[in-house]
């Protein structure tokens, strides 16, 4: 055997044996702890409460948490922030008979102290390194602040912008969503669990929560098995393959069975077919809520259903605490079922090193350092800028010149601080939440002393008060350029924030109309947690940046893009509808038997008589200050077998005036198959940097995995046939096409 191979084989074997030896040691340790536990203590490990400091769900009054912790009746707390507070709870756990440490969970969704763009915005970056880095930094800060476990990433595919939680995911696409799921899990968990800067990821919400009927939060989901497997499950599998330590189930029912009591999802798929060895936490109160679903009669039955179905930890419903012992006594469940759940939880406590030192995440000096790290702030600014989508830029109005004499910055979102954080931010006691650069401050930081900056609020986000219009118009008239910052409030999207009206609220677009009437060039910033409908703005404003909620560095990042220090490169991760009447709308739909191809004819085809079928902005859309030409699409062959590969080459040239980045997207269409296939599906992409005037040839590989799908029997197969290959700058802007055949 050549030495090189010998060394790698040796390394592989020793790593493998070290890992499995380690697992064995942990498993022995888990067994030895389990052996000492009473049934009540075991049930305690499955019980999770919120700290009363913050509530992220309906509160249950419980003044007895401290004594329950001291009695070993609680396994985990959520919403406890900061080393001091975490230490005080952990000290109580250390007074329990077996001194089993508590796990501290928290929704660290888009940053901890340093706040990053909301996940949907960050998904627009299509930049996996950036996304992983933001999760890495969030984990570094949170773990230094006592947290062991984040309830993220949310990997629910979402095709309905009315659903408030679209802000928390990666959008509508399964392929992009799967890559992002992996990047986030890798970022949160770092090199390995047990590292002082790692937190456990919790992949949520298992499963299909994003398909809630009507976009109403917590609503039912009715979905075919094929859609479940093909569209909704892959991001969960990708997160699992990336090593995700835990899963959270969901509030919704799937085809009539609540996810929390769903043995098919949790036992057959997750713990069976996928061999998941971590544990599943319920969503807040979702075990008890099975009574409301009408799936079980009472809390006793709810606990029975959940534990049988594979829900290991009960977040906040107290169903396990109040019923599991009786269920054992009544011979409804064997203790082994409880043991399995306890072992899964204890294993993670061992892996995190909490048994070695329950206070290892409670070092105040480390906390101070992690929460005041200039490198984190720098990364937040860069990632925020990467997430801004340039939707329109008539006559190259943007970027603005830094020596523009007079700039009027108008709108209800120019000066507020907290708004920039978006939903699911974290408020750490005693930590300054003014650590946010407002949009106003960002502009001030950017322009030189020779520029005059004028400000007017103009109007509120909501309501019909136009009293501020006159002042706004007056300053617009004095300016060379107007920047108008409008949109949603930060908490108009998020959990329990579904909306039937997703237009820009209030009189904000009326204000734009008045400002445009001054004849001044107006750049519009749209701040939101979801795709909004803003047709007046889209049709009349000369330049639009979709700025979402960008986090603590929002102001600086927006200024970086406005003035061209960063050339925008983001692409929409969700389709933006023309009207809420089109929802759900997504790019990878079927063709139907009567496809509509244009808006002029809606007789006997699949269209609306009163509305276009086309979205306002397509999935994958986003402009740059420069232009890219696509040319020379070449495939290495036009026939392949399932064992072969085709190499795809395409050349991209930066024909504009600025250096820039382009997301080159590869879509496939399986033209005829034994089950109908979408008109196109994203199967690959590359984000490339190209200097002005330069060209780059990039390559993609087509292999069987990219051509496979679930057939009628739900087997993952390839079928011989013709495929259309499309290379585009968005799902609707296909620049080059070719075809190839998959043969036997
Ligand atoms: C949400 C979860 C969240 C949990 C804890 C629930 O209401 O659905 O996503 O992790 O609360 O805050």
XYZ file of C-alpha atoms in Angstrom, residues 42-713:
672
model
C -36.393 10.665 34.600
C -39.600 12.507 33.832
C -37.934 15.666 35.139
C -35.360 15.437 32.352
C -38.184 15.557 29.801
C -39.628 18.721 31.272
C -38.702 22.179 29.969
C -39.852 25.527 31.343
C -39.430 29.092 30.250
C -37.609 31.564 32.445
C -40.142 34.274 33.251
C -37.730 36.919 32.006
C -39.072 36.665 28.452
C -42.056 34.791 27.120
C -42.170 33.412 23.620
C -45.514 31.690 24.003
C -48.611 31.707 26.221
C -47.539 31.920 29.867
C -48.453 29.393 32.551
C -48.243 30.800 36.045
C -45.808 28.677 38.010
C -44.180 30.120 41.102
C -42.538 26.881 41.969
C -39.893 26.481 39.286
C -36.956 26.919 41.643
C -38.031 24.139 43.993
C -38.840 21.822 41.080
C -35.332 22.379 39.741
C -33.865 21.625 43.151
C -35.935 18.425 43.198
C -34.615 17.254 39.826
C -37.984 17.776 38.138
C -36.747 20.016 35.302
C -34.319 19.097 32.525
C -34.049 22.364 30.659
C -34.937 26.045 30.708
C -35.481 28.400 27.829
C -35.350 32.177 27.683
C -32.732 32.517 30.400
C -30.084 34.936 29.256
C -26.698 35.914 30.531
C -24.118 34.075 32.608
C -25.339 35.487 35.908
C -28.894 34.318 35.467
C -27.906 30.983 33.952
C -25.469 30.396 36.798
C -28.153 31.032 39.388
C -30.517 28.430 37.856
C -27.688 25.938 37.364
C -26.697 26.400 41.017
C -30.212 25.274 41.959
C -29.907 22.210 39.715
C -26.684 21.386 41.531
C -28.696 21.155 44.738
C -30.765 18.294 43.307
C -30.066 14.719 44.388
C -28.239 13.660 41.224
C -26.945 17.108 40.255
C -27.906 16.635 36.607
C -27.170 19.935 34.862
C -29.868 21.936 33.125
C -29.750 22.684 29.408
C -30.326 26.326 28.490
C -32.185 26.903 25.222
C -32.884 30.144 23.427
C -34.219 31.342 20.097
C -30.940 32.636 18.715
C -32.415 33.117 15.284
C -30.360 35.860 13.691
C -27.651 36.781 16.091
C -27.367 37.222 19.804
C -26.021 40.628 20.777
C -24.661 41.301 17.321
C -27.762 41.033 15.186
C -27.621 39.782 11.623
C -30.235 40.101 8.889
C -33.400 38.112 9.498
C -32.924 34.606 8.065
C -35.022 35.275 4.954
C -32.888 38.330 4.166
C -29.689 36.429 4.742
C -30.969 33.708 2.408
C -31.083 36.412 -0.275
C -27.297 36.563 -0.115
C -27.074 33.052 -1.604
C -23.717 33.086 0.155
C -23.193 29.959 2.229
C -19.952 31.157 3.804
C -21.626 34.337 4.990
C -24.622 32.437 6.355
C -22.404 29.958 8.178
C -20.349 32.798 9.592
C -23.360 34.616 10.996
C -24.501 31.414 12.754
C -20.929 30.878 13.994
C -20.777 34.349 15.506
C -24.242 34.000 17.028
C -23.136 30.728 18.629
C -19.917 32.261 19.915
C -21.810 35.069 21.632
C -24.695 32.945 22.910
C -22.482 30.174 24.299
C -20.347 32.741 26.090
C -23.550 34.057 27.607
C -24.653 30.745 29.097
C -26.707 29.311 26.214
C -26.154 25.696 25.101
C -28.872 25.304 22.572
C -30.495 27.466 19.909
C -33.961 26.807 18.512
C -32.708 27.320 14.994
C -32.451 26.944 12.093
C -36.057 27.057 10.964
C -35.914 25.158 7.687
C -39.608 25.261 6.799
C -40.172 25.835 3.101
C -42.598 28.733 2.700
C -44.598 29.635 -0.365
C -47.058 31.992 1.258
C -45.892 35.482 2.235
C -48.977 35.995 4.375
C -47.425 33.571 6.845
C -45.561 35.765 9.315
C -42.829 33.221 9.864
C -41.483 33.397 6.338
C -39.018 35.846 7.873
C -37.456 33.065 9.890
C -36.680 30.621 7.085
C -34.787 30.456 3.824
C -37.749 31.007 1.508
C -39.494 28.838 -1.030
C -36.846 26.678 -2.619
C -35.879 23.203 -1.440
C -32.405 23.136 -2.965
C -31.371 26.566 -1.693
C -33.106 25.871 1.624
C -31.185 22.622 2.079
C -27.819 24.282 1.512
C -28.721 27.040 3.933
C -29.912 24.506 6.529
C -26.514 22.840 6.354
C -24.633 26.135 6.573
C -26.605 27.239 9.622
C -26.237 23.950 11.496
C -22.510 23.902 10.771
C -22.195 27.473 11.937
C -24.101 26.972 15.189
C -22.438 23.732 16.177
C -18.907 24.759 15.182
C -16.167 22.158 15.034
C -17.931 19.892 17.504
C -20.434 19.944 20.304
C -18.624 20.444 23.543
C -16.537 23.298 22.199
C -16.909 26.369 24.385
C -18.150 28.336 21.386
C -20.695 25.782 20.135
C -24.431 25.595 20.698
C -26.672 22.715 19.715
C -28.825 23.428 16.688
C -32.528 22.596 16.807
C -33.987 22.054 13.366
C -37.598 23.138 13.228
C -40.508 22.726 12.773
C -40.833 19.066 11.982
C -42.728 19.064 9.705
C -44.484 21.011 6.997
C -45.360 23.969 9.262
C -44.665 26.371 6.376
C -47.608 24.996 4.422
C -50.241 26.176 6.925
C -53.530 26.660 5.074
C -54.150 30.282 4.125
C -50.809 31.342 5.560
C -52.435 31.504 9.002
C -50.013 30.657 11.764
C -50.511 27.343 13.578
C -53.053 26.285 10.946
C -53.540 22.811 9.511
C -51.455 21.308 6.732
C -52.896 19.016 4.139
C -50.295 17.732 1.759
C -49.488 14.821 -0.493
C -46.745 12.431 0.539
C -44.844 13.298 -2.611
C -44.838 17.002 -1.818
C -43.806 16.275 1.745
C -40.848 14.159 0.655
C -39.855 16.208 -2.321
C -40.339 19.787 -1.195
C -40.657 19.990 2.586
C -38.456 17.230 4.069
C -35.115 17.657 2.243
C -33.936 20.699 4.234
C -34.533 18.716 7.448
C -32.501 15.827 6.064
C -29.740 18.204 5.007
C -29.642 19.655 8.531
C -29.517 16.181 10.002
C -26.691 15.160 7.673
C -24.822 18.250 8.839
C -24.987 16.827 12.360
C -27.926 18.710 13.905
C -28.167 17.670 17.541
C -31.886 18.236 18.076
C -35.195 18.693 16.277
C -38.353 20.551 17.263
C -41.723 19.299 16.149
C -44.499 21.637 15.100
C -47.850 23.047 16.100
C -49.699 22.011 12.951
C -51.344 18.770 12.043
C -50.192 17.025 8.892
C -53.057 15.372 7.065
C -55.085 15.208 10.277
C -52.385 14.083 12.695
C -50.713 16.721 14.872
C -46.958 16.715 14.207
C -46.333 16.380 17.955
C -48.260 13.121 18.121
C -47.121 11.992 14.697
C -45.284 8.676 14.927
C -44.841 8.508 11.181
C -42.848 11.750 11.172
C -40.885 11.321 14.370
C -40.424 7.588 14.726
C -40.720 6.131 11.226
C -38.918 8.888 9.334
C -36.712 10.806 11.767
C -35.612 8.224 14.295
C -36.156 5.230 11.999
C -35.315 5.751 8.349
C -32.980 8.688 9.087
C -31.484 7.149 12.221
C -31.505 10.388 14.231
C -29.786 9.862 17.566
C -30.461 13.271 19.101
C -33.689 14.299 20.800
C -36.926 15.978 19.770
C -38.371 18.852 21.757
C -42.033 19.754 21.380
C -42.959 23.230 20.310
C -44.223 25.509 23.065
C -47.198 23.750 24.631
C -47.801 21.639 21.528
C -48.266 18.422 23.502
C -51.174 19.814 25.529
C -52.555 21.541 22.432
C -53.395 18.177 20.914
C -56.531 18.403 23.065
C -57.577 21.529 21.137
C -56.804 19.793 17.859
C -59.397 17.223 18.865
C -56.836 14.456 18.526
C -56.912 13.404 22.181
C -59.460 13.794 24.967
C -57.275 15.211 27.684
C -53.751 15.942 28.810
C -53.215 12.354 29.903
C -53.904 11.123 26.381
C -51.841 13.965 24.949
C -48.787 12.835 26.903
C -49.416 9.251 25.820
C -49.670 10.209 22.170
C -46.578 12.455 22.220
C -44.241 10.049 24.006
C -45.317 7.160 21.809
C -44.838 9.290 18.716
C -41.275 10.198 19.673
C -41.487 13.661 21.255
C -38.757 13.505 23.880
C -38.959 16.812 25.712
C -42.085 18.747 26.648
C -41.686 22.499 26.212
C -44.028 24.266 28.570
C -47.179 22.152 28.403
C -46.495 20.202 31.632
C -48.268 17.227 30.111
C -45.296 14.934 30.720
C -44.746 16.156 34.239
C -48.395 15.648 35.142
C -49.084 12.379 33.340
C -46.100 10.213 32.459
C -45.792 8.557 35.882
C -49.470 7.662 35.844
C -49.167 6.346 32.289
C -46.427 3.999 33.481
C -48.428 3.005 36.535
C -51.475 2.321 34.367
C -49.316 0.138 32.099
C -50.032 2.358 29.119
C -46.353 2.832 28.372
C -43.249 0.896 29.371
C -40.528 2.727 31.315
C -38.231 1.884 28.416
C -40.026 4.495 26.324
C -39.193 7.148 28.896
C -35.670 5.786 29.264
C -35.061 6.196 25.552
C -36.058 9.864 25.686
C -34.003 10.488 28.839
C -30.940 8.815 27.350
C -31.108 11.001 24.258
C -31.193 14.119 26.438
C -28.475 12.992 28.843
C -26.225 12.125 25.919
C -26.372 15.709 24.704
C -25.603 16.969 28.205
C -22.517 14.759 28.220
C -21.504 15.832 24.735
C -21.769 19.474 25.759
C -19.460 18.810 28.691
C -22.076 19.895 31.213
C -21.511 16.879 33.435
C -17.801 17.759 33.606
C -18.542 21.350 34.491
C -22.137 22.618 34.630
C -20.850 26.205 34.747
C -18.503 25.979 31.778
C -20.682 28.369 29.756
C -20.903 30.838 32.635
C -17.628 32.708 32.473
C -18.354 36.426 32.830
C -15.035 37.550 31.390
C -15.507 35.419 28.309
C -19.041 36.740 28.009
C -17.817 40.335 28.098
C -15.240 39.628 25.428
C -17.615 37.765 23.140
C -20.295 40.435 23.389
C -17.877 43.208 22.565
C -16.005 41.865 19.596
C -15.325 44.295 16.763
C -14.860 41.430 14.288
C -18.472 40.368 14.881
C -19.704 43.851 14.101
C -17.641 44.000 10.938
C -19.064 40.673 9.758
C -22.613 41.808 10.560
C -22.124 44.863 8.357
C -20.743 42.840 5.447
C -23.469 40.185 5.674
C -26.191 42.819 5.921
C -24.910 44.498 2.759
C -24.845 41.133 0.975
C -28.536 40.640 1.841
C -29.860 43.856 0.243
C -31.660 43.226 -3.042
C -31.535 45.845 -5.779
C -34.968 45.606 -7.391
C -34.834 48.569 -9.736
C -32.260 51.095 -10.873
C -33.482 53.265 -13.731
C -30.822 55.248 -15.548
C -28.224 54.080 -13.062
C -29.534 56.395 -10.367
C -27.622 54.241 -7.880
C -24.974 54.254 -6.589
C -25.140 57.788 -5.261
C -22.112 60.014 -5.202
C -20.639 60.652 -1.750
C -20.296 64.272 -2.692
C -23.988 64.745 -3.424
C -24.648 68.221 -2.047
C -28.021 67.829 -0.378
C -29.723 64.574 0.507
C -33.215 64.379 1.979
C -33.664 61.192 4.002
C -37.362 60.762 4.619
C -39.630 58.173 6.152
C -40.807 56.496 9.349
C -37.932 54.013 9.310
C -35.014 56.421 8.988
C -34.368 57.092 12.666
C -35.731 54.202 14.737
C -33.154 51.821 16.160
C -34.964 48.664 17.209
C -36.996 48.416 13.993
C -33.832 47.385 12.157
C -33.541 44.205 14.167
C -36.701 42.516 12.976
C -38.636 39.876 14.867
C -36.813 37.313 17.036
C -34.150 39.621 18.292
C -32.730 38.958 21.719
C -32.819 41.467 24.546
C -30.044 40.640 26.959
C -30.529 42.107 30.435
C -28.006 44.813 31.150
C -26.724 44.903 27.567
C -27.167 48.046 25.497
C -29.734 47.551 22.775
C -28.707 50.872 21.242
C -25.946 48.863 19.748
C -27.748 49.359 16.445
C -26.726 51.721 13.714
C -29.849 53.521 12.576
C -30.302 54.263 8.904
C -29.801 57.947 9.667
C -26.547 57.314 11.510
C -25.348 55.079 8.685
C -25.883 57.882 6.190
C -24.130 60.382 8.456
C -21.181 58.002 8.791
C -20.914 57.677 5.041
C -21.095 61.128 3.504
C -18.480 63.802 3.832
C -18.836 67.139 5.603
C -19.622 68.822 2.291
C -23.013 67.076 2.085
C -26.073 68.481 3.796
C -28.443 65.887 5.200
C -32.088 66.771 5.716
C -34.592 64.652 7.590
C -38.359 64.409 7.831
C -40.416 61.518 9.098
C -43.226 62.194 6.625
C -45.724 59.765 8.110
C -46.113 56.791 10.399
C -45.810 53.213 9.233
C -49.506 52.673 9.823
C -52.533 54.953 9.881
C -53.775 57.633 7.531
C -52.231 60.746 9.001
C -50.679 62.901 6.273
C -49.807 65.859 8.473
C -46.081 65.234 8.017
C -46.232 65.245 4.218
C -45.728 69.005 3.834
C -42.457 69.044 5.747
C -41.206 66.032 3.778
C -42.081 67.663 0.463
C -40.408 70.876 1.528
C -37.083 69.214 2.286
C -37.327 67.058 -0.841
C -37.527 70.246 -2.883
C -34.253 71.462 -1.400
C -32.437 68.198 -2.097
C -30.496 66.768 -5.020
C -31.725 63.317 -4.209
C -34.389 61.894 -1.914
C -34.069 58.582 -0.070
C -37.367 57.292 1.280
C -37.362 54.526 3.891
C -40.707 52.735 4.228
C -42.116 49.298 4.928
C -43.461 47.158 7.740
C -42.885 47.424 11.455
C -40.371 44.897 12.694
C -43.038 42.880 14.426
C -45.532 42.793 11.571
C -43.848 39.587 10.475
C -42.738 36.822 12.811
C -44.545 34.244 14.918
C -48.303 34.822 15.132
C -47.873 37.711 12.683
C -49.722 36.419 9.664
C -51.391 39.108 7.582
C -54.093 38.992 4.953
C -52.993 42.359 3.593
C -49.354 42.427 2.618
C -49.363 45.823 0.940
C -47.057 48.512 2.240
C -49.098 49.736 5.200
C -50.633 53.147 5.821
C -50.025 56.170 3.635
C -46.381 55.447 2.897
C -46.899 54.944 -0.838
C -49.011 58.150 -0.928
C -46.013 59.931 0.505
C -43.864 58.489 -2.276
C -46.337 59.791 -4.839
C -46.035 63.304 -3.444
C -42.258 63.112 -3.341
C -42.085 61.917 -6.938
C -44.277 64.864 -7.895
C -41.461 67.206 -6.809
C -39.498 65.884 -9.784
C -36.568 64.920 -7.597
C -34.970 61.490 -8.025
C -36.240 59.196 -5.268
C -34.529 56.041 -4.042
C -36.882 53.827 -2.024
C -35.733 51.490 0.747
C -38.292 48.833 1.614
C -37.887 47.349 5.092
C -39.859 44.177 5.698
C -39.858 40.639 7.025
C -41.667 39.150 4.067
C -42.321 39.765 0.378
C -44.663 42.770 0.350
C -46.892 44.050 -2.431
C -45.868 47.546 -3.546
C -46.928 47.963 -7.150
C -47.111 51.747 -7.079
C -43.533 51.934 -5.828
C -42.344 49.247 -8.222
C -43.880 51.021 -11.208
C -42.989 54.614 -10.342
C -39.901 54.870 -8.155
C -36.713 55.008 -10.243
C -34.631 52.983 -7.762
C -35.613 50.433 -5.107
C -33.536 48.515 -2.583
C -35.241 45.774 -0.592
C -33.540 46.133 2.752
C -35.589 43.679 4.854
C -34.544 43.839 8.515
C -30.780 43.833 8.505
C -29.794 43.808 12.165
C -27.482 45.893 14.266
C -25.376 47.193 11.365
C -28.367 48.007 9.149
C -27.578 51.712 8.789
C -23.963 51.208 7.767
C -24.795 48.366 5.393
C -27.531 50.354 3.663
C -25.173 53.299 3.243
C -22.472 50.973 1.872
C -24.848 49.858 -0.864
C -26.431 53.261 -1.526
C -23.035 54.805 -2.205
C -21.483 51.872 -4.051
C -18.905 50.717 -1.516
C -20.729 47.428 -1.858
C -22.255 46.447 -5.175
C -25.541 44.623 -4.445
C -25.544 40.951 -5.346
C -28.528 39.468 -3.493
C -31.309 37.535 -5.197
C -34.843 36.976 -3.944
C -35.290 33.656 -2.120
C -39.081 33.943 -2.488
C -41.379 34.978 -5.279
C -42.832 38.475 -4.804
C -46.493 38.458 -5.818
C -48.219 41.144 -7.812
C -51.236 40.738 -5.582
C -52.090 38.714 -2.519
C -54.710 37.069 -4.743
C -51.927 35.070 -6.435
C -50.742 33.501 -3.206
C -49.461 30.789 -2.871
C -47.176 31.579 -5.756
C -43.833 29.888 -6.458
C -41.612 29.407 -9.473
C -41.349 25.611 -9.522
C -44.993 24.854 -10.248
C -46.424 22.341 -12.718
C -47.355 23.253 -16.245
C -50.996 22.025 -15.965
C -53.016 20.713 -18.904
C -54.007 24.224 -19.924
C -51.040 26.440 -19.226
C -51.445 30.179 -19.614
C -48.554 31.841 -21.379
C -49.577 35.465 -21.305
C -51.996 37.784 -19.588
C -54.034 38.667 -22.671
C -55.909 35.444 -22.982
C -57.520 33.727 -20.033
C -60.160 31.731 -21.811
C -59.945 28.053 -21.023
C -56.507 28.226 -19.522
C -55.071 28.233 -16.037
C -55.193 31.928 -15.228
C -57.208 34.629 -13.462
C -59.733 36.732 -15.360
C -58.914 39.776 -13.253
C -55.223 39.415 -12.452
C -51.960 38.548 -14.125
C -50.518 35.128 -13.404
C -46.991 36.503 -13.296
C -45.337 37.633 -10.088
C -44.009 41.137 -9.632
C -40.507 39.812 -8.994
C -39.486 36.235 -9.643
C -37.584 33.858 -7.412
C -33.859 34.404 -7.927
C -34.257 37.998 -9.147
C -31.912 40.779 -8.100
C -29.885 43.409 -9.958
C -26.342 44.673 -9.666
C -24.838 48.080 -10.416
C -23.003 46.323 -13.213
C -24.276 44.071 -16.025
C -23.450 40.491 -16.809
C -23.482 38.824 -20.177
C -24.011 35.054 -20.346
C -22.426 33.191 -23.270
C -20.922 29.965 -24.579
C -23.084 27.418 -22.843
C -21.461 24.067 -23.525
C -22.289 20.605 -22.273
C -19.711 17.835 -22.429
C -22.240 15.449 -24.023
C -25.917 15.394 -24.798
C -26.629 11.859 -23.611
C -25.778 10.404 -20.231
C -26.585 7.329 -18.169
C -27.423 7.490 -14.476
C -23.809 6.547 -13.756
C -22.380 9.341 -15.913
C -21.927 13.042 -15.438
C -22.304 15.934 -17.812
C -20.022 18.897 -17.428
C -21.742 22.204 -18.074
C -19.617 25.231 -18.873
C -20.828 28.790 -19.220
C -19.002 32.064 -19.544
C -20.060 35.178 -17.657
C -18.693 38.574 -18.618
C -18.962 41.713 -16.554
C -19.951 44.233 -19.217
C -20.736 47.085 -16.849
C -18.721 49.724 -15.061
C -18.361 48.158 -11.619
C -16.765 45.041 -10.208
C -19.577 42.804 -9.055
C -20.909 39.432 -8.006
C -23.465 37.388 -9.900
C -25.447 34.355 -8.773
C -25.490 32.121 -11.843
C -28.455 29.781 -11.502
C -28.897 26.367 -13.101
C -32.429 25.058 -13.555
C -33.562 21.707 -14.946
C -36.850 20.598 -16.420
C -37.640 16.913 -16.741
C -39.900 17.119 -19.769
C -41.841 13.857 -19.473
C -41.917 11.542 -16.473
C -44.154 9.004 -14.766
C -45.235 11.778 -12.405
C -45.580 15.396 -13.494
C -42.447 17.455 -12.896
C -42.159 21.217 -12.204
C -41.573 23.561 -15.153
C -38.124 24.221 -13.740
C -36.213 23.406 -10.574
C -33.099 25.050 -9.188
C -30.435 22.357 -9.106
C -27.241 24.323 -8.700
C -25.825 27.836 -8.587
C -22.556 29.646 -8.160
C -21.964 33.087 -6.775
C -18.970 34.544 -8.563
C -17.031 37.772 -8.328
C -16.026 39.314 -11.663
C -14.061 42.498 -12.197
C -15.408 45.001 -14.676
C -14.538 43.979 -18.231
C -13.445 40.471 -17.180
C -14.956 37.084 -18.034
C -15.107 33.847 -16.102
C -16.014 30.389 -17.300
C -17.701 28.335 -14.615
C -18.593 24.663 -14.517
C -21.484 22.653 -13.119
C -21.821 18.882 -13.009
C -25.075 17.139 -13.846
C -25.360 13.777 -12.122
C -28.092 11.286 -11.309
C -28.864 12.961 -7.977
C -29.877 16.143 -9.809
C -32.166 14.183 -12.124
C -33.908 12.039 -9.512
C -37.394 12.402 -8.104
C -39.987 10.437 -6.154
C -42.024 8.196 -8.421
C -45.588 6.994 -7.861
C -44.408 4.481 -5.261
